[in-house]
GROMACS .gro file of C-alpha atoms in nm:
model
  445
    1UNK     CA    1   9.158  12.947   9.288
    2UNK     CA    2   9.048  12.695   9.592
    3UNK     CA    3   9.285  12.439   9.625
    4UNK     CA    4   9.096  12.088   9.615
    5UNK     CA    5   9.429  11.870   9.709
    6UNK     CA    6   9.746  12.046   9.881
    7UNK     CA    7   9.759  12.208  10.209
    8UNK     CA    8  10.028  12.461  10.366
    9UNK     CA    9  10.236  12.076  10.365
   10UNK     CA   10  10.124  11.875  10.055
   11UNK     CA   11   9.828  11.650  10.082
   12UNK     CA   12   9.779  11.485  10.360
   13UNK     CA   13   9.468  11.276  10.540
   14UNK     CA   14   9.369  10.930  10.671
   15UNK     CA   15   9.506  10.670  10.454
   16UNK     CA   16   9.269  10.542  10.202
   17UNK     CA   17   8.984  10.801  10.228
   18UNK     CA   18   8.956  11.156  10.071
   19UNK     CA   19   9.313  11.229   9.877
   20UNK     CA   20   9.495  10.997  10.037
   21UNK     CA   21   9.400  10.668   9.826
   22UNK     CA   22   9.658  10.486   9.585
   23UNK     CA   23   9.449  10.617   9.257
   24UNK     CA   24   9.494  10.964   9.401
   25UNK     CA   25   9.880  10.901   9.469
   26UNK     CA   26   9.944  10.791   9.113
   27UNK     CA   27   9.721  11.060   8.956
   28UNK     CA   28   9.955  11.305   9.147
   29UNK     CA   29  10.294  11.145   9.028
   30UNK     CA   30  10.119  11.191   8.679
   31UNK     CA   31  10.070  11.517   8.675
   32UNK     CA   32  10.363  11.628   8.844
   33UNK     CA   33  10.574  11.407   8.624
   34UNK     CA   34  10.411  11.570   8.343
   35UNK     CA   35  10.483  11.934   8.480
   36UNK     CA   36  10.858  11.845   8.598
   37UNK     CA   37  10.939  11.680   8.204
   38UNK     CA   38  11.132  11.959   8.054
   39UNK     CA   39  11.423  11.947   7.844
   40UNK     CA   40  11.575  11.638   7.686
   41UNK     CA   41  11.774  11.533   7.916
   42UNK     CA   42  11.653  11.164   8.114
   43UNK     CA   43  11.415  11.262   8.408
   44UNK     CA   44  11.474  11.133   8.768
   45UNK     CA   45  11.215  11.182   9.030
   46UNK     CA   46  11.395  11.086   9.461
   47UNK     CA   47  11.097  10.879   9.662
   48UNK     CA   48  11.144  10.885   9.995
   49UNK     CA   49  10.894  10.785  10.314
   50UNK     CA   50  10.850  10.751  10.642
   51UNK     CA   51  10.814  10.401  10.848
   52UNK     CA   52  10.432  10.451  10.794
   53UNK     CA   53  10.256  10.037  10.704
   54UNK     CA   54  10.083  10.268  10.420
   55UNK     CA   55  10.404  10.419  10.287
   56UNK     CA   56  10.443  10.072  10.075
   57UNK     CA   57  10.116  10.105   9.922
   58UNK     CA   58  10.209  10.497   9.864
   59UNK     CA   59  10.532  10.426   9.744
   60UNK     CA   60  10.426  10.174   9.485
   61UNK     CA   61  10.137  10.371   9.334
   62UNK     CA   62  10.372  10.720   9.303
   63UNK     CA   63  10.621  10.439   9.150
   64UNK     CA   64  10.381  10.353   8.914
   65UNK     CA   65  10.238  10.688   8.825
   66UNK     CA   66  10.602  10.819   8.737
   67UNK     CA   67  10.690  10.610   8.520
   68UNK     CA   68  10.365  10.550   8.292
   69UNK     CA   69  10.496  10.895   8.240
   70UNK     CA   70  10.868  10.890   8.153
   71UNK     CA   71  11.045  10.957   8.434
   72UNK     CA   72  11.282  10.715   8.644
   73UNK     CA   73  11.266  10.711   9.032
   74UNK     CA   74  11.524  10.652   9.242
   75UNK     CA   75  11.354  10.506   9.592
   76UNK     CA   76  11.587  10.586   9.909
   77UNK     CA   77  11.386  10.365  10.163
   78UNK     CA   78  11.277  10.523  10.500
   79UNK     CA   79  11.450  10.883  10.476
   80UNK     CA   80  11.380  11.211  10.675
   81UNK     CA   81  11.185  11.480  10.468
   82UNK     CA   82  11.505  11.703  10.455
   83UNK     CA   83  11.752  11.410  10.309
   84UNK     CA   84  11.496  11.388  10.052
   85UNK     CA   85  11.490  11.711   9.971
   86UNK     CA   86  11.865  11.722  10.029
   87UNK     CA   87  11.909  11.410   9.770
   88UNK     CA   88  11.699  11.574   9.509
   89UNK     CA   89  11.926  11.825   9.470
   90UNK     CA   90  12.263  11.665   9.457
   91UNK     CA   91  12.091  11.377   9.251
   92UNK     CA   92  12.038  11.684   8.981
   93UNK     CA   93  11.665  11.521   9.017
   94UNK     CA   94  11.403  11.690   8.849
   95UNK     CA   95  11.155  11.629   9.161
   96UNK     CA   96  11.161  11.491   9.523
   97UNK     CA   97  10.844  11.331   9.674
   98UNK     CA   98  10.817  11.283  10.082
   99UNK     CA   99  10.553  11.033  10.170
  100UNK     CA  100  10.451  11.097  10.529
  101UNK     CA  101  10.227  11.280  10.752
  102UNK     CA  102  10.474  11.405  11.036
  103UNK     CA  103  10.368  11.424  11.356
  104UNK     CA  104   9.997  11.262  11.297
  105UNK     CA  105   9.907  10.889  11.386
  106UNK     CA  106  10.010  10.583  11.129
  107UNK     CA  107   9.682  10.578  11.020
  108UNK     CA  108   9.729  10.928  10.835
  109UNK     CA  109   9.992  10.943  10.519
  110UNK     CA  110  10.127  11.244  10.317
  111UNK     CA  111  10.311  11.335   9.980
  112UNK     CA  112  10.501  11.666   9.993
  113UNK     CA  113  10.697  11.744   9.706
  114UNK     CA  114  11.032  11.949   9.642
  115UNK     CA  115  11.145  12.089   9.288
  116UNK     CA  116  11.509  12.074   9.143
  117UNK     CA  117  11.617  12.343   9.363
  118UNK     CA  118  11.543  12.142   9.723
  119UNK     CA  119  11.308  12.351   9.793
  120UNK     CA  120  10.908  12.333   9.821
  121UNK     CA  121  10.686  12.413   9.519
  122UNK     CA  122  10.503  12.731   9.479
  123UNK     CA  123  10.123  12.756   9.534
  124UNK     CA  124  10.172  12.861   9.124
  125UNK     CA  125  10.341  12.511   9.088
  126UNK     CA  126  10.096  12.304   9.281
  127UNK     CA  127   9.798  12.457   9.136
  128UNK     CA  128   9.914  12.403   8.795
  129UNK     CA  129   9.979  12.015   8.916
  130UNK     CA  130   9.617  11.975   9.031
  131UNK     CA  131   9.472  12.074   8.753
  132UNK     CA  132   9.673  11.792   8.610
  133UNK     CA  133   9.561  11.572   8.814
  134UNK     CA  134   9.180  11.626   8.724
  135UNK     CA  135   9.332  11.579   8.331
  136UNK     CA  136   9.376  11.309   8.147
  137UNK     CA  137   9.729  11.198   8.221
  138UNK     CA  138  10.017  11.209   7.923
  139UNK     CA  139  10.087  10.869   7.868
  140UNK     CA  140  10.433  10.815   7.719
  141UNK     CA  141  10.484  10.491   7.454
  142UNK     CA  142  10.585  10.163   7.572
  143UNK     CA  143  10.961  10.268   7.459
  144UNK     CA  144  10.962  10.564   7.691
  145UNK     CA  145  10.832  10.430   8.051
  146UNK     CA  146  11.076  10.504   8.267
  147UNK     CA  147  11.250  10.317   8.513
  148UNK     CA  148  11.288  10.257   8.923
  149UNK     CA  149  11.557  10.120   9.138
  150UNK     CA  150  11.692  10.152   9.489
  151UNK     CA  151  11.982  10.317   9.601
  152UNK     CA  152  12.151  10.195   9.947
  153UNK     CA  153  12.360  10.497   9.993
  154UNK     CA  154  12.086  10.741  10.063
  155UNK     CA  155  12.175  10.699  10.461
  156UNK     CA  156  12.480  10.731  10.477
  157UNK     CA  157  12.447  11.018  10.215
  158UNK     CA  158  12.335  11.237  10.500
  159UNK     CA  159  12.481  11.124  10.751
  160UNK     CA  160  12.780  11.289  10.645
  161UNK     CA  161  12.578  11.583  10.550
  162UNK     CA  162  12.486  11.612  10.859
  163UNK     CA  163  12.810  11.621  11.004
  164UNK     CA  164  12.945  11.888  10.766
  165UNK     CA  165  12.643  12.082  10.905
  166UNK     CA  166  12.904  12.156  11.218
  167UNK     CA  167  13.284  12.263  11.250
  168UNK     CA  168  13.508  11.953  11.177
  169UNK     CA  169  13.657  12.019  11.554
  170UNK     CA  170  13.358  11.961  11.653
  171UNK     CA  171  13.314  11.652  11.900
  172UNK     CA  172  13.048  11.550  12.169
  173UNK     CA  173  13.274  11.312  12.356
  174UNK     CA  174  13.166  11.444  12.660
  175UNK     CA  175  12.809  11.411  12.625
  176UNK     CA  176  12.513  11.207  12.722
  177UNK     CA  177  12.256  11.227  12.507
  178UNK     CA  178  11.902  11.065  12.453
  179UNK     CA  179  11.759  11.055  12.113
  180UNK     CA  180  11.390  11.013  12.071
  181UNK     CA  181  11.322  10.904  11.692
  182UNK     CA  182  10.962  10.889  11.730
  183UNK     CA  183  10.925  10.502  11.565
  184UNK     CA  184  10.979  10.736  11.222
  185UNK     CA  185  11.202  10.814  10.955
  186UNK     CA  186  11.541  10.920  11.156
  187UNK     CA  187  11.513  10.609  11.365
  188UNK     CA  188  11.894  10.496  11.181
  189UNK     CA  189  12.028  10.835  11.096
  190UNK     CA  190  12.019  11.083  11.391
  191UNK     CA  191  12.144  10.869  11.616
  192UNK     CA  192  12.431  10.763  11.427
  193UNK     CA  193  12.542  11.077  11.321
  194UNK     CA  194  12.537  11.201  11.715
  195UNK     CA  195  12.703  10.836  11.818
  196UNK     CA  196  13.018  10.909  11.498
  197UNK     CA  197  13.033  11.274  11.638
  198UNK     CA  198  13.152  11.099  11.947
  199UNK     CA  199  12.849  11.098  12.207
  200UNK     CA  200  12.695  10.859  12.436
  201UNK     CA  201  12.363  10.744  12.321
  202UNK     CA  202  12.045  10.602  12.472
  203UNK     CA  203  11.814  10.563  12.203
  204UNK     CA  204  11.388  10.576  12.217
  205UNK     CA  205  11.183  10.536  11.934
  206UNK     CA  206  11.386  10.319  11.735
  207UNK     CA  207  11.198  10.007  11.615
  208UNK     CA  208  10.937  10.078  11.422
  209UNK     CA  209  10.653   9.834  11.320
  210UNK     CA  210  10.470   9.995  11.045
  211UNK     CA  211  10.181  10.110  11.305
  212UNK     CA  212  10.405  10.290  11.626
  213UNK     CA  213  10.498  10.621  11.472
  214UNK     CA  214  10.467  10.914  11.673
  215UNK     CA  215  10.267  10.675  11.969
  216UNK     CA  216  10.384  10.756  12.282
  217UNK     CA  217  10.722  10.878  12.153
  218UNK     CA  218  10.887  11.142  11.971
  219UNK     CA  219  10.821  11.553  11.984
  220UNK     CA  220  10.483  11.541  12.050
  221UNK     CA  221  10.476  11.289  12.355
  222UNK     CA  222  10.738  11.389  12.610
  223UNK     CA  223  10.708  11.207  12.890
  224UNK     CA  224  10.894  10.908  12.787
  225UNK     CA  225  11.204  11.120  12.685
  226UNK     CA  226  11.156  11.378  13.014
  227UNK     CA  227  11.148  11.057  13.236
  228UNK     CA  228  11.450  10.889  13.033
  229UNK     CA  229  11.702  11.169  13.052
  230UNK     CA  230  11.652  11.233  13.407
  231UNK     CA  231  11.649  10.809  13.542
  232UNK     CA  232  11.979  10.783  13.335
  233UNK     CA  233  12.103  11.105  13.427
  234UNK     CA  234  12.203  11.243  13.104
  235UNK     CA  235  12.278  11.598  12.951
  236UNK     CA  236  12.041  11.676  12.680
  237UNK     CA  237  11.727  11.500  12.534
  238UNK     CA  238  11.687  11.515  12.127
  239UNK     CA  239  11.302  11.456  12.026
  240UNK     CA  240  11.217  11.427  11.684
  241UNK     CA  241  10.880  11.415  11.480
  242UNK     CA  242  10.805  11.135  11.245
  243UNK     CA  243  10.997  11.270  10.960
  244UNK     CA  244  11.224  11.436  11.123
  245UNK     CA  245  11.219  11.794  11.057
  246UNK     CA  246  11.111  11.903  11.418
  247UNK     CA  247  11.279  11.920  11.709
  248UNK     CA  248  11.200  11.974  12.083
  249UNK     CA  249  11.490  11.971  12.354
  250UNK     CA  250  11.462  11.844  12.685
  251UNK     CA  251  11.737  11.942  12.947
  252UNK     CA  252  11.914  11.748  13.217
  253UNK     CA  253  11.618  11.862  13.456
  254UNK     CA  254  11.372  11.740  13.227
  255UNK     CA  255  11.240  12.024  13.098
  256UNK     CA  256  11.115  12.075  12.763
  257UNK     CA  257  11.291  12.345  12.542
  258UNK     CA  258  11.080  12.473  12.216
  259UNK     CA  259  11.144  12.576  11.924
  260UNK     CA  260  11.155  12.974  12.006
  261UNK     CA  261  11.436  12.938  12.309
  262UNK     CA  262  11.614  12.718  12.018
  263UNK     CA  263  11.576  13.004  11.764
  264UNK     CA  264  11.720  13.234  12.029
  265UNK     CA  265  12.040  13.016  12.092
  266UNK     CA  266  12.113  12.965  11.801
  267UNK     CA  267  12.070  13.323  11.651
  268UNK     CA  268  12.256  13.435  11.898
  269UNK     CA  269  12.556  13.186  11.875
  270UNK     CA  270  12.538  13.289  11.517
  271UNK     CA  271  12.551  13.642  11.553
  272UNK     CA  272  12.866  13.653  11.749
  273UNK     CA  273  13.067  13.449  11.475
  274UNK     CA  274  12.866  13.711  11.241
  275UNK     CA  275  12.749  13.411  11.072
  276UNK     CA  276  12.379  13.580  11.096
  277UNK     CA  277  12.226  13.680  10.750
  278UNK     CA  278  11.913  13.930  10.729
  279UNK     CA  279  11.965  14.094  11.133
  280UNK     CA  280  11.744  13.852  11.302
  281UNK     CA  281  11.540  13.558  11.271
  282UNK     CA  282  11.216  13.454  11.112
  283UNK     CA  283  10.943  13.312  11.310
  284UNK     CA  284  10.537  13.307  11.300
  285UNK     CA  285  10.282  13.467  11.466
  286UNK     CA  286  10.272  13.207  11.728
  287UNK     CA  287  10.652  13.234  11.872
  288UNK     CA  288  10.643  13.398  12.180
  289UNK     CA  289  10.695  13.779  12.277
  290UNK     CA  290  10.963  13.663  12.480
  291UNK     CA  291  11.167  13.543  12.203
  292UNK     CA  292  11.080  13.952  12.031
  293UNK     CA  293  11.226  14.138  12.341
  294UNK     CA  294  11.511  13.877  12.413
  295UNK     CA  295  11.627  13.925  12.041
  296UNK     CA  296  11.581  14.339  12.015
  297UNK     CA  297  11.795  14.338  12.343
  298UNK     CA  298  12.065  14.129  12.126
  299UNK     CA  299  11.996  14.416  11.895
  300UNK     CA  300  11.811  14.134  11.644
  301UNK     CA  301  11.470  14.150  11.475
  302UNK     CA  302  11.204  13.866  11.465
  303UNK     CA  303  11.015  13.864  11.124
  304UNK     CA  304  10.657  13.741  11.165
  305UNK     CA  305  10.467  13.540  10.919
  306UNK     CA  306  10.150  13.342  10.928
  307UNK     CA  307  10.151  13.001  11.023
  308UNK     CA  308  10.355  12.763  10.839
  309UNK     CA  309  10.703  12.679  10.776
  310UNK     CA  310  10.667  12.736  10.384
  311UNK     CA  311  10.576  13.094  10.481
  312UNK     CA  312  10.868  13.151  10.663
  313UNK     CA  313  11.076  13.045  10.402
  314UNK     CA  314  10.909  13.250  10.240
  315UNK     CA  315  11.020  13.579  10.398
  316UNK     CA  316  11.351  13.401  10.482
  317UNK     CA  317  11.435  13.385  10.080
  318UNK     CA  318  11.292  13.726   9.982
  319UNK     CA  319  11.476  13.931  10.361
  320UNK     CA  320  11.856  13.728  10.313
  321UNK     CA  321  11.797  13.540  10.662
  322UNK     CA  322  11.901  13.228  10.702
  323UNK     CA  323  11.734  13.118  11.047
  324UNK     CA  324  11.384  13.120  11.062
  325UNK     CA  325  11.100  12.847  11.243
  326UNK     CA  326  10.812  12.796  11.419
  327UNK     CA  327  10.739  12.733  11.817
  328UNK     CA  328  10.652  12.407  11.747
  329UNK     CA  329  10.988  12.270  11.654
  330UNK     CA  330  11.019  12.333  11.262
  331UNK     CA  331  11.367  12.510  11.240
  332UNK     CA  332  11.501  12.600  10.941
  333UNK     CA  333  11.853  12.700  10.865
  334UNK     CA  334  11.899  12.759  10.519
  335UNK     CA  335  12.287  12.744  10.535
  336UNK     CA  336  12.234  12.394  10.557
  337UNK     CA  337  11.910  12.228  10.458
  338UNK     CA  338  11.606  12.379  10.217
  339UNK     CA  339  11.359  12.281  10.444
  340UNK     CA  340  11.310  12.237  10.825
  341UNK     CA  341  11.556  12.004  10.991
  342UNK     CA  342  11.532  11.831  11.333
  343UNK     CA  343  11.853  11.667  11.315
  344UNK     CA  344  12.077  11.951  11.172
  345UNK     CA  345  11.879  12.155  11.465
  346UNK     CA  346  11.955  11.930  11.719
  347UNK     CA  347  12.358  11.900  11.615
  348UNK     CA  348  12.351  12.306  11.633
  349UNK     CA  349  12.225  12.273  12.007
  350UNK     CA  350  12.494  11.998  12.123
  351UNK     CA  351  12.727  12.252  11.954
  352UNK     CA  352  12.645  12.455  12.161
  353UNK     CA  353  12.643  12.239  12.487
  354UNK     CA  354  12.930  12.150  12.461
  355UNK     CA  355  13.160  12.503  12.374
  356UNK     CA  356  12.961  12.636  12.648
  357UNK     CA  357  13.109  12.374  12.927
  358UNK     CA  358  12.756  12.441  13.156
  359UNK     CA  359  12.482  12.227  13.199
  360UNK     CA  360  12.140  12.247  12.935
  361UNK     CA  361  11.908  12.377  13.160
  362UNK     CA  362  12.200  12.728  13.187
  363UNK     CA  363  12.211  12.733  12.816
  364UNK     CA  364  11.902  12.664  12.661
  365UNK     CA  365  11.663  12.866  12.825
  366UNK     CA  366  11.811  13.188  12.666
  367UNK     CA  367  11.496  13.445  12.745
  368UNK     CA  368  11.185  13.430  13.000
  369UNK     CA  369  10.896  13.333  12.803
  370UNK     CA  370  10.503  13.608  12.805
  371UNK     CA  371  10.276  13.389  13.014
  372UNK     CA  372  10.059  13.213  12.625
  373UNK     CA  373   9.731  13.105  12.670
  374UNK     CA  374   9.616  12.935  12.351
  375UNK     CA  375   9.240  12.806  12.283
  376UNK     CA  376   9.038  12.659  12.002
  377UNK     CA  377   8.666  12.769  11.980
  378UNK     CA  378   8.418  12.559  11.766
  379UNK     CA  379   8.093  12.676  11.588
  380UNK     CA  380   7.824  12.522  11.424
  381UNK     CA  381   7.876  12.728  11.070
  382UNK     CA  382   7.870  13.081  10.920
  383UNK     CA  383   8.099  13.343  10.980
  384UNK     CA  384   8.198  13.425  11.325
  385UNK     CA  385   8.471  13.632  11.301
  386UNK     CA  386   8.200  13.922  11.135
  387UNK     CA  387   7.987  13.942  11.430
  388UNK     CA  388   7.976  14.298  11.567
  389UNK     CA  389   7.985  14.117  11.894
  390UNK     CA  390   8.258  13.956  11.817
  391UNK     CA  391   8.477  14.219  11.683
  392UNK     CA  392   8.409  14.446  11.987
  393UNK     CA  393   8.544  14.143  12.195
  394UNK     CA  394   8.860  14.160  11.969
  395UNK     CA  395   8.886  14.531  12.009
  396UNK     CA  396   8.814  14.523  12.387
  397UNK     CA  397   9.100  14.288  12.399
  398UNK     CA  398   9.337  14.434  12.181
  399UNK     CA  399   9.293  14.804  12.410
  400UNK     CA  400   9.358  14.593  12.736
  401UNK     CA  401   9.660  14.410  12.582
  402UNK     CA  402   9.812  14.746  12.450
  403UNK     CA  403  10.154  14.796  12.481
  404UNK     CA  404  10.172  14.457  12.749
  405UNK     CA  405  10.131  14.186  12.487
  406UNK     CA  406   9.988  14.043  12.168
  407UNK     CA  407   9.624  13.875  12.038
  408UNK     CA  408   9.607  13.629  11.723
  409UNK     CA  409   9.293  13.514  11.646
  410UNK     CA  410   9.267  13.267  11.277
  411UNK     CA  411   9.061  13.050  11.165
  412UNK     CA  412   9.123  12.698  11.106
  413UNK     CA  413   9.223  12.585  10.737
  414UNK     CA  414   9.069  12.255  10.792
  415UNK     CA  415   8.748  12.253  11.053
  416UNK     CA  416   8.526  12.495  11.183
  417UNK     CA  417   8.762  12.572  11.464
  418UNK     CA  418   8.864  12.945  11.592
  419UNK     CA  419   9.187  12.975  11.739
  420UNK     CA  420   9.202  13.230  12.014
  421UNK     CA  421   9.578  13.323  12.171
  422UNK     CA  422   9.696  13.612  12.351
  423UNK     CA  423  10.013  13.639  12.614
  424UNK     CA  424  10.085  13.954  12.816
  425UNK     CA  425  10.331  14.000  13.142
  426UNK     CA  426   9.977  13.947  13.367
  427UNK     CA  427   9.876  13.564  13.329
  428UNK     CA  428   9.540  13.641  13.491
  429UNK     CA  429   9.472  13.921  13.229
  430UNK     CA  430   9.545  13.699  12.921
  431UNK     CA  431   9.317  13.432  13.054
  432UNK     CA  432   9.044  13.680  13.085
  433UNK     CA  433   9.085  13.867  12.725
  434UNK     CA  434   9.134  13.488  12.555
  435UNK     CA  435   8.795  13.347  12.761
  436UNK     CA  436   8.601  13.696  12.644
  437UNK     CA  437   8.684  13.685  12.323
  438UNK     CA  438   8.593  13.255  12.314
  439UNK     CA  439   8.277  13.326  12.488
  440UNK     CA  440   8.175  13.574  12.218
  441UNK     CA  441   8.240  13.341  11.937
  442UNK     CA  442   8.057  13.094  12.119
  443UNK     CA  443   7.738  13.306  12.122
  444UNK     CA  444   7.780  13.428  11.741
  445UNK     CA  445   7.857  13.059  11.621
   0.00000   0.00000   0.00000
């Protein structure tokens, strides 16, 4: 069945258009309220958002919706997306709702829900909740609304979860470290659990104003970080998305680490204690070959999945392996969190760091990375991918490649977009097979 509201992350868009409107956020709350009331015990849904100005007008309408249908809600306040999910399941909650978009502008907003367990929903779950929400909602009597307060505690809640998240010998006196909070949810909590660990901190991205999340700051605009850790000449940089479960590392050169040479340190870190579950790691199609080779040389395995964090979870759950991610930051290690965390991430690297006794740039970069050459390739409609033309520009490819890399080529979920990528050990060849196969999508489209 086509989905009409979630996504591979919730539902997300601009902020008052499409399904991202108030009546839409309430109708949502209803139906999953509805779905999540079973049993006879009181029902308890955990709210928690972002520093998004819409996240008010969110907040109030899933507020609203929840309770015209029994169940109480306990609002945590600004809160990254894994305390919520965290919270959910030590509040025995019946439900956890996110509201953010991530890593997108102010002017888009989210609502990404996790069940009882901490975890995402199912696709079975969420299409059972939008059918709900194209049904009359199940209005409970006036004796039965249910009820909403605040708790204050939420922060400090996992801050200490975060801390159990390393050894308790674990200190970073020695370090200097920059934390980038991207204006967003983290902007109190990761840098006071690295500052109570025992670090040095220069903060960026820490005052937001409703409108400033993500601008200019945070994992997906580096410069200010790159250009901060090297002026004040400290050891590690620690960039966050807007809800916090991303991470990018910069090193005391300034250099950016992703999330595959993260995967790789800390699989590998892992793997000596024999703390590793499932004989490898989890990543996407996406994460570079270099990250593949480095591992099978460590004697590891990368699992590949399509894109998106819930499918790596996915295979995570179902293969016993308890590190899996994406290139782009989204780490998830299932010893300690049920969904991707930046934070928990980031503690795992300083960890690191700092039992290692050498500088970032030595320890992070743990494998040379395949030259990647990445482009997106619009058309005007039908099917390009079908084209004979097309397909022999695949195969062409895929013979060249053979043996000396990889080609992924996917459609985008959400515009008429192709996305071409191929890496190899020969940079000039991957350009050529990635512009041969764009030009002939070009000519089909």
């Amino acid at each position: 069945m086509a989905r009409k509201f979630f996504g591979t992350d919730g539902i997300r868009g601009e902020t008052n258009t499409g399904n991202m409107t108030p009546e839409i956020a309430m109708r949502v709350a209803q139906a999953a309220g509805e779905y999540f009331r079973r049993g006879d015990h009181r029902h308890r849904v955990v709210i928690g958002k972002d520093t998004r100005l819409s996240g008010y007008m969110m907040e109030a309408a899933l507020v609203a919706g929840f309770t015209s249908v029994g169940m109480d809600v306990i609002q945590t306040g600004p809160l990254p997306t894994p305390a919520v999910a965290l919270l959910t399941k030590e509040m025995r909650a019946d439900l956890g709702v996110m509201i953010s978009a991530s890593h997108n502008p102010y002017r888009d907003n989210g609502i990404k829900l996790f069940g009882p367990d901490g975890f995402k929903l199912s696709d079975e779950t969420e299409l059972a909740i939008e059918q709900g929400i194209v049904s009359e909602p199940a209005l409970v009597p006036a004796a039965e609304i249910g009820r909403a307060r605040r708790i204050e505690d939420s922060r400090g809640r996992y801050i200490h979860a975060l801390k159990q998240s390393v050894s308790d010998e674990t200190r970073f006196d020695s370090l200097k470290v920059v934390v980038d909070c991207a204006n967003g949810a983290a902007y109190q909590v990761a840098p006071s659990a690295i500052w109570e660990l025992g670090a040095e901190i220069i903060t960026l991205g820490v005052t937001p104003n409703g409108t400033n999340i993500n601008d200019g700051v945070g994992s997906t605009s580096l410069d200010a970080i790159k250009r901060t850790v090297v002026e004040e000449g400290a050891d590690i940089g620690i960039a966050l998305d807007g809800d916090a479960d991303r991470l990018i590392v910069i090193d005391e050169k300034g250099e950016a680490v992703d999330g595959d040479q993260i995967m790789g340190l800390i699989a590998t870190r892992m793997a000596e204690k024999q703390a590793l579950r499932g004989g490898g790691v989890v990543a996407t199609v996406m994460s570079n070959l270099g990250l593949e080779r480095y591992l099978d040389s460590k004697n590891l395995r990368l699992e590949r999945t399509q894109v998106g964090d819930r499918y790596v979870l996915e295979r995570m759950k179902t293969g016993g392996f308890n590190i899996g991610g994406e290139q782009s930051g989204h780490m998830i290690l299932l010893d300690h969190a049920t969904t991707g965390d930046g934070t928990v991430a980031a503690l795992r690297v300083l960890a690191s760091l700092v039992n290692s006794g050498k500088p970032a740039s030595e320890v992070l970069h743990v494998f040379e990375k395949v030259p990647q050459l990445l482009k997106n390739v619009r058309y005007e409609g039908g099917r390009p991918l079908d084209k004979d033309s097309v397909q022999t520009a695949i195969a062409d490819a895929e013979k060249a490649l053979d043996g000396k890399g990889r080609l992924v080529i996917r459609p985008s979920g959400t515009e008429p977009v192709i996305r071409v990528m191929a890496e190899g050990d020969d940079a000039d060849q991957v350009e050529t097979v990635v512009d041969q196969i764009c030009d002939a999508v070009k000519a089909a489209g």
